[in-house]
Coordinates of C-alpha atoms and ligand atoms in Angstrom, one line a residue:
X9 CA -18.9 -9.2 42.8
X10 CA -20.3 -12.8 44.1
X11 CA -18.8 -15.6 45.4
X12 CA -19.4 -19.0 42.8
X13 CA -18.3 -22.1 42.4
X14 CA -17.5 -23.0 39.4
X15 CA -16.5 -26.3 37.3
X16 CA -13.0 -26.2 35.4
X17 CA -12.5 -29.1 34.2
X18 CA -13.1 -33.0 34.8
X19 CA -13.3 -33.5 39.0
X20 CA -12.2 -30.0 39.8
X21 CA -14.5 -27.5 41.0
X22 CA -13.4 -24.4 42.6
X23 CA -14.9 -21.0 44.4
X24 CA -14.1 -17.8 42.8
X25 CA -15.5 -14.8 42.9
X26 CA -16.9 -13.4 39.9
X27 CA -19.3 -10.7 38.6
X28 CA -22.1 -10.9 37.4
X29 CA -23.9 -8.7 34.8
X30 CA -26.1 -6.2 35.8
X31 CA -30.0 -7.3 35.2
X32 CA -30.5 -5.4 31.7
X33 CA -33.9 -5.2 30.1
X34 CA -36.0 -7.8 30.9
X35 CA -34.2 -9.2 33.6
X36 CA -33.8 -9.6 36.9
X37 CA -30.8 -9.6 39.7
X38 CA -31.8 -12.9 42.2
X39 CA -29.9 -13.4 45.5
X40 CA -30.3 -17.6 45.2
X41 CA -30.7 -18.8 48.8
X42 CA -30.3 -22.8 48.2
X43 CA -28.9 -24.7 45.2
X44 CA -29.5 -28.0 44.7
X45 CA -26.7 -30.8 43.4
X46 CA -28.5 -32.8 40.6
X47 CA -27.0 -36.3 39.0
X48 CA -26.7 -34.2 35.7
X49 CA -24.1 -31.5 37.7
X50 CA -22.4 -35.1 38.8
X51 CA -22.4 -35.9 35.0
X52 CA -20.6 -32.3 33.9
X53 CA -18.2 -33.3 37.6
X54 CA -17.1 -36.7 35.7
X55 CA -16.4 -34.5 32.4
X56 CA -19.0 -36.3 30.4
X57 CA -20.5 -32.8 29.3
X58 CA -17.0 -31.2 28.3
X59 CA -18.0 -31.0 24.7
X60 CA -21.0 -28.7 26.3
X61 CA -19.6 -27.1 28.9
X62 CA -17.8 -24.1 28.8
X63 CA -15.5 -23.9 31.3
X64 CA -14.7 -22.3 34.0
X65 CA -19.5 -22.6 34.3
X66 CA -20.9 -21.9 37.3
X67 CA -22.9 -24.4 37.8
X68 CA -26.6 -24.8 39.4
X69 CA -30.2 -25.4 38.2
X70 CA -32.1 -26.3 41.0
X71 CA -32.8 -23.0 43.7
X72 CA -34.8 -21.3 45.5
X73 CA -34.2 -17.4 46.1
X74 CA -35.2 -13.8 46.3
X75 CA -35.0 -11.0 43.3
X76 CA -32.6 -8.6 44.8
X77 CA -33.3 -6.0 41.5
X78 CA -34.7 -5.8 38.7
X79 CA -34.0 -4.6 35.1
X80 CA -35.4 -1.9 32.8
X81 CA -39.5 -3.4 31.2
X82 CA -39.9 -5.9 34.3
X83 CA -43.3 -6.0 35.5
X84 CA -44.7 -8.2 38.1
X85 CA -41.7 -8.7 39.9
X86 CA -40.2 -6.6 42.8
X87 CA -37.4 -6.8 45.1
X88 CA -38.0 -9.3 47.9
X89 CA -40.5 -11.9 45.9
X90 CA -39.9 -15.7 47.0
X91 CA -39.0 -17.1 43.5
X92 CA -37.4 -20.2 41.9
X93 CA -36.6 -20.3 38.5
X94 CA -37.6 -22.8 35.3
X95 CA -34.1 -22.4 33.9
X96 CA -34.8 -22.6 29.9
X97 CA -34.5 -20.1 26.9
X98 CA -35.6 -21.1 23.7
X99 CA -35.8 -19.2 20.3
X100 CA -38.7 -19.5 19.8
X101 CA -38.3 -20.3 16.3
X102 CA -36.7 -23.5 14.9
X103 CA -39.0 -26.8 14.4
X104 CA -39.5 -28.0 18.1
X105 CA -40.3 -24.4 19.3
X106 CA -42.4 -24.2 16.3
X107 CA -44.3 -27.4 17.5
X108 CA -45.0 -26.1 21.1
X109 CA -42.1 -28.4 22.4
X110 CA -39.8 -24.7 23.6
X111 CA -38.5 -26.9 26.2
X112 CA -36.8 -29.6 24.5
X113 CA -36.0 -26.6 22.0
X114 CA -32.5 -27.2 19.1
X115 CA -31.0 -24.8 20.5
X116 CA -32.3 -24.4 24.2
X117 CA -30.1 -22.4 26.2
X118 CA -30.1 -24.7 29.6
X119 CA -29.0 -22.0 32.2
X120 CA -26.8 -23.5 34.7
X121 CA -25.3 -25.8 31.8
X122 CA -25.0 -24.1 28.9
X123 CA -25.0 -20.4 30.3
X124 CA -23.9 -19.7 34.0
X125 CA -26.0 -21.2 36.7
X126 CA -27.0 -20.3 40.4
X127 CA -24.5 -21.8 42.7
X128 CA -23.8 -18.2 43.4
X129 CA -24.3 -15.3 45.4
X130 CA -26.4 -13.0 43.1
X131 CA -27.7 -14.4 39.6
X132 CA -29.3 -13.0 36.6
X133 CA -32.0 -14.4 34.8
X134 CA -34.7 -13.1 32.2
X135 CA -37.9 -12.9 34.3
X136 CA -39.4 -15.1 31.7
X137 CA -38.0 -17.8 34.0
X138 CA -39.4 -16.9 37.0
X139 CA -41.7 -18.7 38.8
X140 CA -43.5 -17.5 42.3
X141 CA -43.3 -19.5 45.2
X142 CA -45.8 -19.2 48.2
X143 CA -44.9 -17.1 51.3
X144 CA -45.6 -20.5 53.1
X145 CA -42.8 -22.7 51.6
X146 CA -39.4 -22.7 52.8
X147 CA -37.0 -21.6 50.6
X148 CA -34.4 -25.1 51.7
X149 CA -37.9 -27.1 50.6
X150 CA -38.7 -24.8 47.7
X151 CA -35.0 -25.8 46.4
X152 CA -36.4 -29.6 45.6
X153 CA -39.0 -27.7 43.3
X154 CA -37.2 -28.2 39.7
X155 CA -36.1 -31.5 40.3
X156 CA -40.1 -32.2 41.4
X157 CA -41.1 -30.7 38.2
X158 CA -39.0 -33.3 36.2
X159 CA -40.9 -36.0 38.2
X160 CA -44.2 -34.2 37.0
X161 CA -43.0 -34.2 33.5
X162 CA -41.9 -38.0 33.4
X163 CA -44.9 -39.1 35.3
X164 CA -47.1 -37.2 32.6
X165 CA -45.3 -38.7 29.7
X166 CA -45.3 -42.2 30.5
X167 CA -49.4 -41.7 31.1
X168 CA -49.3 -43.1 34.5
X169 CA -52.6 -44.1 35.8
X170 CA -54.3 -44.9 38.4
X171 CA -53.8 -48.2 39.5
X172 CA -51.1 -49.0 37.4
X173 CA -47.8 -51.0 38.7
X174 CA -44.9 -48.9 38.2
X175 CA -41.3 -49.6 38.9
X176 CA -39.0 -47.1 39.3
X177 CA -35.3 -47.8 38.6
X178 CA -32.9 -46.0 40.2
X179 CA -34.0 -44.0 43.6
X180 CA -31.7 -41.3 43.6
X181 CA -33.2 -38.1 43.7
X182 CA -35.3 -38.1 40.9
X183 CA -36.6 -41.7 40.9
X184 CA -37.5 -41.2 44.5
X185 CA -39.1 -38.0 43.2
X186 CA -40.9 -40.0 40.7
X187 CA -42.0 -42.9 42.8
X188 CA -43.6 -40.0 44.8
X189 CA -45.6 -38.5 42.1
X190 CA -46.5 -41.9 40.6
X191 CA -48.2 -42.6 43.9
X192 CA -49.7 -39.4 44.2
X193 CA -51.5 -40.2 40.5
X194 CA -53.0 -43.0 42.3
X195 CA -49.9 -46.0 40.9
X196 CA -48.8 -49.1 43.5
X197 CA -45.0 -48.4 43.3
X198 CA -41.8 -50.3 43.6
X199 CA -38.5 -48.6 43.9
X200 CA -35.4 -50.6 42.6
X201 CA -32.0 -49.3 44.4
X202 CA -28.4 -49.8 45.2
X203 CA -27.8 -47.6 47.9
X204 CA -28.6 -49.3 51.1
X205 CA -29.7 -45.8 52.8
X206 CA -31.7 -44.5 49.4
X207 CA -33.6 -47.7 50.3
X208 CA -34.0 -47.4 54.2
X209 CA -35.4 -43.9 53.3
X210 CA -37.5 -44.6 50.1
X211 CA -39.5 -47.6 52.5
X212 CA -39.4 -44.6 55.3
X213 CA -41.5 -42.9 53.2
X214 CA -43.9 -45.5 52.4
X215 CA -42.5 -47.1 49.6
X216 CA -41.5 -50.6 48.9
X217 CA -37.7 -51.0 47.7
X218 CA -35.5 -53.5 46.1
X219 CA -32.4 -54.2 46.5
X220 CA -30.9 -55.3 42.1
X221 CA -27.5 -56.7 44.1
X222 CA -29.2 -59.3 46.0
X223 CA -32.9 -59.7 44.7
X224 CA -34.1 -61.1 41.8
X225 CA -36.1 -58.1 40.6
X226 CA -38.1 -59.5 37.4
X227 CA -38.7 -62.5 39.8
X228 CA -40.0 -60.2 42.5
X229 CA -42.1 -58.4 39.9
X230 CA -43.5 -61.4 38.0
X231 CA -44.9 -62.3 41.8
X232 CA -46.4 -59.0 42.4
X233 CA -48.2 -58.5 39.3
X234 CA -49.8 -61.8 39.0
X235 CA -46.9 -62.9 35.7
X236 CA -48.0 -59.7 34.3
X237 CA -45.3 -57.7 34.4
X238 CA -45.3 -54.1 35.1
X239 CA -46.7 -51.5 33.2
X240 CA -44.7 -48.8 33.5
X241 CA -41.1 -48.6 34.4
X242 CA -38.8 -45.5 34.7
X243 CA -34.7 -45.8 33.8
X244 CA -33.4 -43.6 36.1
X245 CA -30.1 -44.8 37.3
X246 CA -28.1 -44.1 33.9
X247 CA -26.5 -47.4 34.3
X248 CA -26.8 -50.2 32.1
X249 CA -27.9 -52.5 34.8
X250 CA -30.7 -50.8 35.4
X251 CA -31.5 -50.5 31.8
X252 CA -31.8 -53.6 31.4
X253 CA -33.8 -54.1 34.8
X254 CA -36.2 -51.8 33.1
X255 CA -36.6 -53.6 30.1
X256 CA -37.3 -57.1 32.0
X257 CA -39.8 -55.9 34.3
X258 CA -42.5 -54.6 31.8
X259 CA -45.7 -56.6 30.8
X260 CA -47.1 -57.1 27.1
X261 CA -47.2 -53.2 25.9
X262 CA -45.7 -51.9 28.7
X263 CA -44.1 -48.6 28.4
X264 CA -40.6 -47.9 29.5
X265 CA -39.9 -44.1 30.6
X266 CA -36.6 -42.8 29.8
X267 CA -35.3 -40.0 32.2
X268 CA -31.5 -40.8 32.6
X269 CA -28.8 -39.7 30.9
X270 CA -26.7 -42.0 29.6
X271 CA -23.6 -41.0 28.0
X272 CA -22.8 -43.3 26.2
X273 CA -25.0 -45.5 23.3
X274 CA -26.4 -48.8 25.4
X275 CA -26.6 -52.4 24.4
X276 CA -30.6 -52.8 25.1
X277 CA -32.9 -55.8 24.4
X278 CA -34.7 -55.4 21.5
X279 CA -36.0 -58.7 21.0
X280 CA -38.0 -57.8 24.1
X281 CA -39.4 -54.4 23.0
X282 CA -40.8 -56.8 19.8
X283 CA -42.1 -59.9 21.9
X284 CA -43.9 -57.7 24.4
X285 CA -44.6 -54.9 21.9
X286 CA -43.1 -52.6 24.0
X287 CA -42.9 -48.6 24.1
X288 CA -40.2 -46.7 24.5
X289 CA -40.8 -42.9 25.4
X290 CA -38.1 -40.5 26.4
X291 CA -38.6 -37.8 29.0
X292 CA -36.6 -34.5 28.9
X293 CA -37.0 -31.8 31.2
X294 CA -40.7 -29.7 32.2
X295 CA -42.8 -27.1 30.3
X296 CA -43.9 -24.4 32.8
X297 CA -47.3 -26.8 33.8
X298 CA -45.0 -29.5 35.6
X299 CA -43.3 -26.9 37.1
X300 CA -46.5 -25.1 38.9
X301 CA -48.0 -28.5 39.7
X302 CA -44.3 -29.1 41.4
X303 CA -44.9 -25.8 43.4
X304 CA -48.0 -26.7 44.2
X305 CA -46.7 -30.5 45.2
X306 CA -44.3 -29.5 47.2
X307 CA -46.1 -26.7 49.1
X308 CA -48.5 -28.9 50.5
X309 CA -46.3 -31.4 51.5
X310 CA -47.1 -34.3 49.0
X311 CA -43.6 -34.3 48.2
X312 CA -42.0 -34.5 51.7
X313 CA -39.0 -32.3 50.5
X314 CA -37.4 -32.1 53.7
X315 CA -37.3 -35.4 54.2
X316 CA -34.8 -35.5 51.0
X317 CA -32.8 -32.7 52.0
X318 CA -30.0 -34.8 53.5
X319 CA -27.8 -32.0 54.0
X320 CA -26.9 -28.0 53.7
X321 CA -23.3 -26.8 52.9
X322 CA -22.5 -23.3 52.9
X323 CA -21.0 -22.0 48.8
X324 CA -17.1 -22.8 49.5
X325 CA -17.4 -26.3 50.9
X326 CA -19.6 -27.0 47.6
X327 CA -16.5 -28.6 45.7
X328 CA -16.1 -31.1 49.0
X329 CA -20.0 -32.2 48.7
X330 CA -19.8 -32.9 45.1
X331 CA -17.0 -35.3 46.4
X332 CA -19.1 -36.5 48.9
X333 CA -22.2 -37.7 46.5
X334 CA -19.5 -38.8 43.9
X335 CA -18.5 -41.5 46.8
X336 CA -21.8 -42.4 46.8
X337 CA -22.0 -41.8 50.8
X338 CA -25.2 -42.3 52.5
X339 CA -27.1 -39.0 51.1
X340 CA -29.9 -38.0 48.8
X341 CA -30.2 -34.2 48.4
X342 CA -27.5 -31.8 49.1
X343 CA -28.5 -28.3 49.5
X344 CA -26.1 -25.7 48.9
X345 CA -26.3 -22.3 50.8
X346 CA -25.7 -19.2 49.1
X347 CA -26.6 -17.1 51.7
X348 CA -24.3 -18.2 54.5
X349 CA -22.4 -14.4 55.2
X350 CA -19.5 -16.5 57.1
X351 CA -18.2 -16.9 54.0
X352 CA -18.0 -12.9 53.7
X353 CA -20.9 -12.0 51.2
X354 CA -18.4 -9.5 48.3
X355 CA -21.8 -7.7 47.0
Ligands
LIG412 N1 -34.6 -36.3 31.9 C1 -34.2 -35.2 32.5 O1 -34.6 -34.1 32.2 C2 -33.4 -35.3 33.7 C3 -33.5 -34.3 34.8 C4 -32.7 -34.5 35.9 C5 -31.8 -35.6 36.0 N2 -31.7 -36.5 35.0 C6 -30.9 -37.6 35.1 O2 -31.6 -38.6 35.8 C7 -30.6 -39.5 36.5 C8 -30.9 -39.5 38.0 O3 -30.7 -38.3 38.6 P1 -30.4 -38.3 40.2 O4 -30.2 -36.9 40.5 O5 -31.5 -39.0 40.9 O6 -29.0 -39.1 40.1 P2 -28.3 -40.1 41.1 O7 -27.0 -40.4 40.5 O8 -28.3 -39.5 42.5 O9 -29.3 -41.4 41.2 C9 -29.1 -42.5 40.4 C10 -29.4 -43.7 41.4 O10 -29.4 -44.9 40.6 C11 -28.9 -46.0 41.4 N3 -28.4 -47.1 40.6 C12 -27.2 -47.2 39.9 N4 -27.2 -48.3 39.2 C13 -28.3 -49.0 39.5 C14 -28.9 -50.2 39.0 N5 -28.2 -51.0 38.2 N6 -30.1 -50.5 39.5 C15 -30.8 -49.7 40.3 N7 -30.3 -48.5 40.8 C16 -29.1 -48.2 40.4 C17 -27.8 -45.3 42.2 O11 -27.5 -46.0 43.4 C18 -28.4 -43.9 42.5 O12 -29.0 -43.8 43.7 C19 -29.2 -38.9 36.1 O13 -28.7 -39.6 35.0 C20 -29.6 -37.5 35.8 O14 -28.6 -36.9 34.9 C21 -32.5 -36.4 33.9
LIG413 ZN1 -36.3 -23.5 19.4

């Protein structure tokens, strides 16, 4: 028996305990130590996923933990390894899989979406998800991993270069993670943001930030790029604002990087994507390469994870920090703990 907290339906998460199947061949029994709380769990929150979602879902998809057990045919893996997990199944058999794309597979299995995720006290997982993690990382740090390896992945599908002028729209989580990785490739960066703190702390780390309420942002981009315009931009604020922010800021064949989710079909400029001969390239997920860079990333402190861990909760005040980021208060990460035995670990 574990504690988890689970979503029921639109705005109402609770903690219940539950129990979780034994780890059966090819699998293993994790004890997650932190859980991340992504923009997409926000999403399934809002009850833009209920067709998806199966409710009550434990949710969770960004962790850090250690394999408690493991099941019948597991190799490589014992009791006690520092692991996170790249939560995908594929089948390995319709077209995409067929192609070599298993991660944007037609029927992927996302686990903490469309099977039950980590924001639990024990978890099982095939081992084929496992990834190791270095006895020097953290395990609070080595929670920002999976959303690090979806920076990776957008970074490497908009072919960002080096010295390339990127702006980044939206620096939540994930934009900020972007921006991070875009500089890291050796891009100038520009962060476009709302949130007045998200701002204070992308410029803390070194990057400039612009404020779409108050500054003219195509204006401010025009001046930094010579007329130009930019050559890369990233939607990742999954509002149509910053859609069409994205749109206006690109150059003559600029490519426009498309990582949000946005629920709903968008009205978008097209007459721009023809006069500038614009590219549009969406951006889903990792394949297990982004996700050992991320490791690696992370682990030596080019991503400055703790930096973006704004907060810890233990598992039962979960439900209250979903609230919390909902309002839009002055965080970036929350960090759930799974581990907390206040909370009276049920084993
Ligand atoms: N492609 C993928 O595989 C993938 C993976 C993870 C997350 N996502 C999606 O990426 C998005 C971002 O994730 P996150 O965790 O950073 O979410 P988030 O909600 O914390 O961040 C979005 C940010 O955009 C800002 N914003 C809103 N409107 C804006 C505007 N008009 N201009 C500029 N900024 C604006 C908000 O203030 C916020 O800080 C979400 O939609 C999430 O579902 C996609
Ligand atoms: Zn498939």
């Amino acid at each position: 028996m574990t504690l988890a907290v689970r979503y029921k339906a639109a705005r109402t998460l609770d903690t219940a305990v539950v129990d979780p199947p034994a780890p059966g061949r090819g699998e293993v029994e994790l004890a997650p130590a932190y859980v991340g709380i992504c923009g997409t769990d926000l999403h399934i929150f809002h009850g833009d996923m209920d067709a998806r979602v199966a409710t009550p879902a434990v949710l969770g998809h960004e962790m850090s933990g250690r394999i408690v057990r493991v099941g019948p045919g597991v190799e490589d893996w014992a009791p006690g390894d520092a692991v996170t997990v790249m939560p995908l199944r594929w089948d390995g058999s319709c077209p995409a899989c067929r192609a070599g794309h298993q991660h944007v597979c037609q029927h992927l299995d996302f686990i903490g979406i469309d099977s039950p995720g980590a924001m639990q006290q024990r978890w099982t997982v095939p081992a084929s998800t496992l990834i190791r993690l270095p006895g020097s990382l953290a395990l609070d740090r080595a929670a920002l991993v999976e959303p690090t390896a979806v920076a990776v992945h957008d970074v490497g599908r908009a072919g960002v270069r080096e010295g390339e002028k990127v702006v980044v729209v939206g620096g939540g989580p994930v934009g900020m993670l972007i921006a991070l990785v875009a500089r890291a490739a050796g891009a100038q960066v520009r962060v476009v943001e709302l949130s007045a703190h998200r701002r204070l702390l992308a410029e803390e780390l070194g990057l400039t930030a612009w404020d779409p309420a108050v500054e003219d942002v195509p204006a401010l981009v025009r001046q930094w790029t010579g007329d130009a315009g930019a050559q890369v931009a990233f939607e990742v604020s999954g509002a149509a604002g910053g859609m069409d922010t994205a749109v206006e800021v690109l150059g003559v064949r600029g490519r426009l990087c498309l990582v949000a989710i946005h629920p709903r079909p968008r009205e978008v400029n097209l007459h721009r994507f023809f006069w500038r001969e614009l590219t549009l390239v969406g951006a889903r997920l990792y394949e297990r390469g982004d996700f050992e860079r991320a490791v690696a990333l992370v682990a030596e402190g080019t991503i400055p994870a703790g930096r973006l861990i704004s907060k810890v909760v233990p598992l039962t005040q979960a439900p209250a920090a979903f609230e919390a980021l909902e309002g839009g208060g002055d965080v970036m990460k929350i960090l759930v703990d799974c581990t907390d035995d206040t909370q009276g670990a049920v084993q």
